[in-house]
Coordinates of C-alpha atoms and ligand atoms in Angstrom, one line a residue:
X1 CA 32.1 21.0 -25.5
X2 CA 28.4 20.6 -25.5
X3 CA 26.0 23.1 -25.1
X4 CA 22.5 24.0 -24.0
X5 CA 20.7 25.0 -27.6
X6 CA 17.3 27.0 -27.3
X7 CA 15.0 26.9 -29.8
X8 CA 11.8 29.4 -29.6
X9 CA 8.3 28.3 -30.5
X10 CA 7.2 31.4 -32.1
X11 CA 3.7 31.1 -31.1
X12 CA 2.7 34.8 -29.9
X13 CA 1.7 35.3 -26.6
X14 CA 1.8 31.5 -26.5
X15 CA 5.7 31.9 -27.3
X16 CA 7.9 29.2 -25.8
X17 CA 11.4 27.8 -25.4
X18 CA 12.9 24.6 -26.2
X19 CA 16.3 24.3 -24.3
X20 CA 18.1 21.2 -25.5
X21 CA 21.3 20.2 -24.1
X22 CA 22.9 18.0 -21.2
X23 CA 22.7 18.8 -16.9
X24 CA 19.3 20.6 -17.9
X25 CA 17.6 18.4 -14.9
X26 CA 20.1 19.1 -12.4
X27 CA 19.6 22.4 -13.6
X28 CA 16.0 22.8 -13.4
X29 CA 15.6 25.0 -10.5
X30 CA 17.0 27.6 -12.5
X31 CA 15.1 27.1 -15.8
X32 CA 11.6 27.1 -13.9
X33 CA 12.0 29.7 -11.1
X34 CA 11.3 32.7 -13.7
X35 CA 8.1 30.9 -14.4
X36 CA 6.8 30.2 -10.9
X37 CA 4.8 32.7 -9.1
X38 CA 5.3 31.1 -5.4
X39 CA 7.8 28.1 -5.3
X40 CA 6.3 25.4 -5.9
X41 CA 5.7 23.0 -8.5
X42 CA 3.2 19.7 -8.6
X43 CA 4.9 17.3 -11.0
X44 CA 3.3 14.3 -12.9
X45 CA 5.3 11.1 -14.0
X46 CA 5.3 7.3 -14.0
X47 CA 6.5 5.1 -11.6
X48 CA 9.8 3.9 -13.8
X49 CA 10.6 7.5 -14.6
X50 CA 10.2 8.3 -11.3
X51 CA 12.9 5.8 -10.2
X52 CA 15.2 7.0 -12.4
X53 CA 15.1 10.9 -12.3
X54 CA 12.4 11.8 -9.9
X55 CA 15.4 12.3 -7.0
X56 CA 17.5 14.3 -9.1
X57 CA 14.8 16.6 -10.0
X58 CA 13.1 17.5 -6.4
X59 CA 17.0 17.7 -5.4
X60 CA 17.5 20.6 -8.2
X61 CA 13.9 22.1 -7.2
X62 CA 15.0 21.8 -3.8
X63 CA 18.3 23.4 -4.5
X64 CA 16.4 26.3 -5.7
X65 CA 14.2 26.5 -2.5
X66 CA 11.3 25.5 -4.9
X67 CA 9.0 22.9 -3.0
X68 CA 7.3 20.0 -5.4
X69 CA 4.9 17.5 -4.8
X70 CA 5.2 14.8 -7.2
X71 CA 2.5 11.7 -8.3
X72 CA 3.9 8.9 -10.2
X73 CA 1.4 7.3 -12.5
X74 CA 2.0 3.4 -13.8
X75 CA 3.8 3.4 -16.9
X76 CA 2.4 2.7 -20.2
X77 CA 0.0 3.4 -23.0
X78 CA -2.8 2.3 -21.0
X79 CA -2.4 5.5 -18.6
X80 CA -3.7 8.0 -21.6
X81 CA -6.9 6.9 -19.6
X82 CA -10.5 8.8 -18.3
X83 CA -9.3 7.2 -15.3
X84 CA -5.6 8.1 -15.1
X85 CA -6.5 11.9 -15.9
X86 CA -9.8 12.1 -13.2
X87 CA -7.1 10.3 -11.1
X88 CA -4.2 13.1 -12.1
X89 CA -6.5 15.9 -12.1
X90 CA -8.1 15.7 -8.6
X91 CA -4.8 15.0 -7.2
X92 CA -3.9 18.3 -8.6
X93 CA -6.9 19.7 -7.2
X94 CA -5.9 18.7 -3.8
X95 CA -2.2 19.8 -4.2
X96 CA -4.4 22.7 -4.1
X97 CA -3.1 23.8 -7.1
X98 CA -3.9 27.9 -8.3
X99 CA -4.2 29.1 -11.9
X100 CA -1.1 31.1 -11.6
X101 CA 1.0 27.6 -10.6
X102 CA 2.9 25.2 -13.2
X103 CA 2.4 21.3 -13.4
X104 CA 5.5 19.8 -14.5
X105 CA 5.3 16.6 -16.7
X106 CA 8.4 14.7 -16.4
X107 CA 8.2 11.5 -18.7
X108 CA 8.0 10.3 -21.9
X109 CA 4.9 10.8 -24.3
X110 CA 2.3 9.2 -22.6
X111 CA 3.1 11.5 -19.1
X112 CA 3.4 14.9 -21.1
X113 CA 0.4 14.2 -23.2
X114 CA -1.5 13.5 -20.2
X115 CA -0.4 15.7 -17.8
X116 CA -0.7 18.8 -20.7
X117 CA -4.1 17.6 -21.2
X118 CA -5.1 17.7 -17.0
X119 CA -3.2 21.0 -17.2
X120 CA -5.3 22.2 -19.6
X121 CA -8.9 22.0 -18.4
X122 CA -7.8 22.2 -14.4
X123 CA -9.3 25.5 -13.5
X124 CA -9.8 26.3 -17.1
X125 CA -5.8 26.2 -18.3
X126 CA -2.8 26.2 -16.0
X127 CA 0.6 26.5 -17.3
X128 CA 2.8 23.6 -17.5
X129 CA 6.2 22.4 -18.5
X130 CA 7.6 19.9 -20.3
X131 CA 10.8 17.5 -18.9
X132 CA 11.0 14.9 -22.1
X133 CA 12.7 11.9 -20.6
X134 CA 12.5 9.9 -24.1
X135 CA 13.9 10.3 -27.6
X136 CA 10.3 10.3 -28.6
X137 CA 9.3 12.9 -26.5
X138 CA 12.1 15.2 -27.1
X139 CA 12.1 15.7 -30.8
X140 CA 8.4 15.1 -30.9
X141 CA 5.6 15.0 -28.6
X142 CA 6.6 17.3 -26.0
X143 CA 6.8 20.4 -28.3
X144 CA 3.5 22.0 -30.3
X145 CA 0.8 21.9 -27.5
X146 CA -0.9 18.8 -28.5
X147 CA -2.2 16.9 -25.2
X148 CA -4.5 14.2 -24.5
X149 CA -5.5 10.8 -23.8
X150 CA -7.2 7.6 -25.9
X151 CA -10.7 6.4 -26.0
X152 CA -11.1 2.9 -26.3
X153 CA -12.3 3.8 -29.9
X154 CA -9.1 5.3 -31.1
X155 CA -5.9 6.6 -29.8
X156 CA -5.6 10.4 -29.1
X157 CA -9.2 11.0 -29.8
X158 CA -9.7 13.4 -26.7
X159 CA -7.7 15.9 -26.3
X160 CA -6.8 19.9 -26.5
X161 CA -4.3 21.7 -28.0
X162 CA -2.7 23.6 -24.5
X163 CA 1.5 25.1 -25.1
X164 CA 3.9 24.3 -22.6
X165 CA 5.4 27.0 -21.0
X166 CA 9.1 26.0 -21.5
X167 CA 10.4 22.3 -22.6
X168 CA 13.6 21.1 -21.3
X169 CA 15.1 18.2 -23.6
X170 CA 18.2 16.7 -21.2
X171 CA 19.7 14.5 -23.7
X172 CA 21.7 13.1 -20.7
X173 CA 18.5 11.4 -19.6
X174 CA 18.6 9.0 -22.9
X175 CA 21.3 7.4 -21.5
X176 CA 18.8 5.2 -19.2
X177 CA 16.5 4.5 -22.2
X178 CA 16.4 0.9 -23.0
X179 CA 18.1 0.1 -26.3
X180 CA 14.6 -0.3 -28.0
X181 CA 13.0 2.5 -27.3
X182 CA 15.6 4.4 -28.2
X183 CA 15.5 3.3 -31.6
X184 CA 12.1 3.6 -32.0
X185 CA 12.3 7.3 -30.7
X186 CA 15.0 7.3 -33.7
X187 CA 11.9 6.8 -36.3
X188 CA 10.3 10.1 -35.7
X189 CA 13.7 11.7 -35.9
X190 CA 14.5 10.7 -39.6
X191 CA 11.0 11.2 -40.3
X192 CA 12.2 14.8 -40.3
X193 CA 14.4 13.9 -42.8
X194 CA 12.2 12.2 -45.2
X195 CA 9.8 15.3 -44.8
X196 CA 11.2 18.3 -45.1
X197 CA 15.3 18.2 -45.2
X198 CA 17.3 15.7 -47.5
X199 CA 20.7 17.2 -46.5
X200 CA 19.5 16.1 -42.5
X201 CA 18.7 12.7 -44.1
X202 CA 21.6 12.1 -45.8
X203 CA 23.6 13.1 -42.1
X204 CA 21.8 10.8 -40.5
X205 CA 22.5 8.4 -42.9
X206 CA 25.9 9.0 -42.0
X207 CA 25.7 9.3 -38.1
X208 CA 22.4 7.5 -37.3
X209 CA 24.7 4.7 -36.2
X210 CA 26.4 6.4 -33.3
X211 CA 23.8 9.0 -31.9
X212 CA 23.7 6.5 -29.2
X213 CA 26.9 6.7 -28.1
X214 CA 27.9 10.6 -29.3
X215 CA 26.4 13.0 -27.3
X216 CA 26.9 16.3 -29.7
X217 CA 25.9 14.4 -32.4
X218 CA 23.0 13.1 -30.5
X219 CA 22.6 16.9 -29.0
X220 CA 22.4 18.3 -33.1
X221 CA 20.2 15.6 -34.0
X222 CA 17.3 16.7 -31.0
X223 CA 18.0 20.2 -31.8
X224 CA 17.3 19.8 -35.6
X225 CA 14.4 17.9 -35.3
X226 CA 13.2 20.2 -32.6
X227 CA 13.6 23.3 -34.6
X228 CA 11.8 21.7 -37.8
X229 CA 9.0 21.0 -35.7
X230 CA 9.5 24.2 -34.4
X231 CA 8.9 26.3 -37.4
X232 CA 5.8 23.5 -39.0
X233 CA 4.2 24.4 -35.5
X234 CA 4.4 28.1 -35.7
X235 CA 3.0 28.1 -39.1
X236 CA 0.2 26.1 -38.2
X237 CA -0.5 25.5 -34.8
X238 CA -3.9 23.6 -35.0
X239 CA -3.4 21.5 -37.8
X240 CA -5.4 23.1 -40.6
X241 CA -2.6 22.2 -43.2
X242 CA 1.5 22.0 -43.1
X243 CA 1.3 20.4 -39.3
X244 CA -0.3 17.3 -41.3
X245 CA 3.3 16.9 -43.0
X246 CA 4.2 15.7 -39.3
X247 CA 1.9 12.5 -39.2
X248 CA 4.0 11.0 -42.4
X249 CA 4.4 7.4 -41.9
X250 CA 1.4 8.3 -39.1
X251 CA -1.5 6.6 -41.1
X252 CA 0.1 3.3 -41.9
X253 CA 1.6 3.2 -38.5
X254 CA -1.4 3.9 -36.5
X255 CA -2.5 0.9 -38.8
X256 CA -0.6 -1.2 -37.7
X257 CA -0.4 -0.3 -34.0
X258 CA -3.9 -0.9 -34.1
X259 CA -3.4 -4.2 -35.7
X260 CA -1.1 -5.6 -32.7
X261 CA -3.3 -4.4 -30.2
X262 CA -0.5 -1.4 -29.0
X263 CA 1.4 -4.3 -27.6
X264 CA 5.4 -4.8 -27.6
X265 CA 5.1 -6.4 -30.9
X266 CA 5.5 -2.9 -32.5
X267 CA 6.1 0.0 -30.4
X268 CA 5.0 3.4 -31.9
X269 CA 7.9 4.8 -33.6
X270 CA 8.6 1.0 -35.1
X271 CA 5.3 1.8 -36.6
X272 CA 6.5 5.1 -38.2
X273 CA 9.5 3.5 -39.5
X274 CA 7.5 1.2 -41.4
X275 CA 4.8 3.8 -42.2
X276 CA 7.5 6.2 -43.8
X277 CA 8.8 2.6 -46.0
X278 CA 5.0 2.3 -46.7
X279 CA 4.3 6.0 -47.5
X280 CA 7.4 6.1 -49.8
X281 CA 6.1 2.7 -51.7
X282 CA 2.8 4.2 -52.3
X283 CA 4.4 7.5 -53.6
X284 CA 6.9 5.6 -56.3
X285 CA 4.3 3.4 -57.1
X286 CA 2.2 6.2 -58.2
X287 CA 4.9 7.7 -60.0
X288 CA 5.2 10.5 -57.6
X289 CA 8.9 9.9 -56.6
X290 CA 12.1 8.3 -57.4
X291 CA 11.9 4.5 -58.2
X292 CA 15.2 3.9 -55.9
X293 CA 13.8 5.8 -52.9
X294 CA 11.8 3.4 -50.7
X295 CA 14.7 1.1 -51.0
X296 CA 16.5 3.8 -49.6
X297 CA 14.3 4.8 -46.8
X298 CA 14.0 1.0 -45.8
X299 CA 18.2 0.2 -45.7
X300 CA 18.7 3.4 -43.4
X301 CA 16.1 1.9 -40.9
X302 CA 17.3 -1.6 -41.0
X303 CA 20.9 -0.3 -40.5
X304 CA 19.4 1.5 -37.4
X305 CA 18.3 -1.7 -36.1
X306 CA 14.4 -0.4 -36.8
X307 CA 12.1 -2.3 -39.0
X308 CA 10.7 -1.2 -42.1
X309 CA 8.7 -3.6 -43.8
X310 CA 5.7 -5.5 -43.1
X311 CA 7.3 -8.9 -42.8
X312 CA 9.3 -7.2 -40.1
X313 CA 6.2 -7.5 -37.5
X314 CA 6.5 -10.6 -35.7
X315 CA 3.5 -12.9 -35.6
X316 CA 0.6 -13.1 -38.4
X317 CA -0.7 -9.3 -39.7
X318 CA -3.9 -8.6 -41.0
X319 CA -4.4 -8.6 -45.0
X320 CA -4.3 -5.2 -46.7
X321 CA -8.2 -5.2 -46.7
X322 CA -8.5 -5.1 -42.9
X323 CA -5.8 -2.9 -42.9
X324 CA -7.1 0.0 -45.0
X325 CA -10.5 -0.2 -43.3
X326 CA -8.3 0.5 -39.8
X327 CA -6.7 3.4 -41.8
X328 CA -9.4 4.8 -42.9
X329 CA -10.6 5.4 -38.7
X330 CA -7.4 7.5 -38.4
X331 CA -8.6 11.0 -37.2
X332 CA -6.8 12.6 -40.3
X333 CA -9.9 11.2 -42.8
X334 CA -11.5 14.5 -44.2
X335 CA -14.9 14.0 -45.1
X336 CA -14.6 10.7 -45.4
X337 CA -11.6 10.8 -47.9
X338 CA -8.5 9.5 -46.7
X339 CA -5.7 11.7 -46.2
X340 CA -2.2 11.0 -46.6
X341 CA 1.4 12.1 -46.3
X342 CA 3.1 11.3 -49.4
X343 CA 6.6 12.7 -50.9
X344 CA 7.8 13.8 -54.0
X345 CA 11.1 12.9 -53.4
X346 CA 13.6 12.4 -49.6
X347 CA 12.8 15.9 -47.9
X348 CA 9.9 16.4 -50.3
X349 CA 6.5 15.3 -48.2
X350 CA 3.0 16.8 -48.9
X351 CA -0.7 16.3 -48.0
X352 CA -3.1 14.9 -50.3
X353 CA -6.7 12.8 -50.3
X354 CA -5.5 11.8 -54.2
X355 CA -4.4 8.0 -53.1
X356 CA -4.6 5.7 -55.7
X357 CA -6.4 2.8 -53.6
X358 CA -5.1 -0.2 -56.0
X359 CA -1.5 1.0 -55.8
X360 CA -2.0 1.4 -51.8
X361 CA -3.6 -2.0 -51.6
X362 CA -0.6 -3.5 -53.4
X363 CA 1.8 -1.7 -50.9
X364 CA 0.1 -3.5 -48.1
X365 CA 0.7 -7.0 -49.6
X366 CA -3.5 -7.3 -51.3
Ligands
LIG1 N1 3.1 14.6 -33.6 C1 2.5 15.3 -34.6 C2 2.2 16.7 -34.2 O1 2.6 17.2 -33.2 O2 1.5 17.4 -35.0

């Protein structure tokens, strides 16, 4: 029998819960209504989120005698927009919402990230809660605090750190997640592998396959992810050094997102899958780690149906020049060195600005 599995975010005062598990939507009433000071709740999503859970949640508020008010953004990257959060935030401001109320964000990345960030500056910082609706979101985005939207210089570029108040991860929601995104959610789950926990990557070698169709699995595979995330957070919430160990794969990725103009031709954890590949290249070809590892790293993507190599991008890429320059606008260049995640070894990952640039143009195919 599956269970709901909590893991805290030992932040303080900032302190939060991460409740992972099935039923937690039809459940919510009772998850928020210790947080709410007056029942009610304004809640942010988009409009294909909204047609899939938005019923079942104002049913469970409803249940719970807490009224919500709900505003359904359209979905996609392009809503981490100046426009979508004036539009977001003024609608919050004429839900009338008070300091002392919570904003809940029910979507995937794009919706919490946005919604956190208008919780954050409305009136100075109201609380808000987190209802992850994608594998992406669940083991990633929606836990740490980070929040914001893009500029049309760079993605993420505006933004505040702001803690959610309580995240509830129903796994019963990725169900409705189209095959695709689903596996791309997938990438940022074995990224925890390749950073921090071989024995995770080696199970995942071994039950990546089903997760999709194994719910406990599935359930232990959120739950891991969210407590390794859990404990780089708490160690460093704003980024000043182990958080970094997060963004592995990150660099190349964002490379390459930037390189297909964000479109469908490579969705954002597609990207990390091929960044970790990338990032596990570079590191055995400057002798940092086993030879045999990117090979590794690249067969347990393809056999989850994710790509891993360059070639894997449909349509003609950029050359390796082109590509480092679009690396090097990543927000994670110190000082104008570039910074990058690479790994000793599976489970081994650590921060450096030593790349060697010949052995990282050769990785990109220059
Ligand atoms: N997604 C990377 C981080 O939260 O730091």
């Amino acid at each position: 029998m599956t269970t709901i599995q909590t893991v805290p975010v030992a932040l303080g005062e900032r302190s939060y819960d991460v409740r992972i598990g099935p039923g937690l939507i039809a459940d919510a009433g009772a998850h928020l209504a210790p947080l709410l000071k007056r029942p009610r709740v304004a809640i942010v999503t988009d409009e294909t989120v909204a047609a899939l859970h938005l019923p079942a949640l104002t049913a469970a508020l409803a249940a719970a005698g807490i009224e919500a008010a709900a505003l359904a953004l359209p979905a996609g990257e392009a809503t981490k927009s100046w426009a979508e959060l004036g539009r977001t935030v003024e609608w919050l401001i004429a839900q009338k919402v008070e300091r002392g109320d919570l904003i809940v964000a029910l979507g995937g990345g794009v919706i919490g990230d946005l919604a956190g960030f208008a919780a954050a500056i409305l009136r100075r910082g109201v609380r808000f809660a987190q209802l992850p609706t994608t594998l992406l979101a669940q083991v990633d985005s929606s836990v740490g605090g980070k929040t914001g939207i893009n500029s049309p210089q760079g993605k993420n570029l505006i933004g505040a750190f702001h803690q959610p108040s309580v995240v509830l991860a129903d796994i019963d929601v990725l169900a409705s997640l189209p095959e695709r995104d689903f596996r791309a959610g997938y990438g940022e789950v074995a990224k925890y592998g390749l950073l921090g926990d071989a024995a995770f990557f080696a199970w995942l070698e071994e039950n990546g396959p089903r997760l999709r169709d194994d719910r406990a699995a599935l359930q232990h595979a959120v739950a891991h992810s969210v407590a390794m995330k859990a404990d780089i957070v708490a160690r460093d919430e704003t980024e000043q050094g182990d958080r970094a160990l997060l963004n592995l794969g990150h660099t190349f990725g964002h490379a390459l997102e930037s390189a297909t103009g964000y479109s469908a031709r490579l969705l954002h954890g597609e990207g990390v899958a091929i960044g970790c590949t990338l990032a596990f290249d570079l590191s055995a070809r400057m002798g940092l780690s086993p030879q045999e590892d990117p090979s590794r790293v690249a067969a347990h993507f393809a056999a989850m149906g994710l790509p891993s190599r360059l070639a894997d991008i449909p349509g003609d890429l950029l050359g390796a020049d082109a590509l480092i320059a679009l690396m090097g606008q990543d927000k994670k260049v110190v000082e104008g060195r570039l910074r990058m995640i690479l790994a000793r070894g599976i489970g081994q990952a650590f921060v450096t600005d030593r790349v060697d640039m010949v052995a990282l143009r050769a990785v990109l195919g220059g």
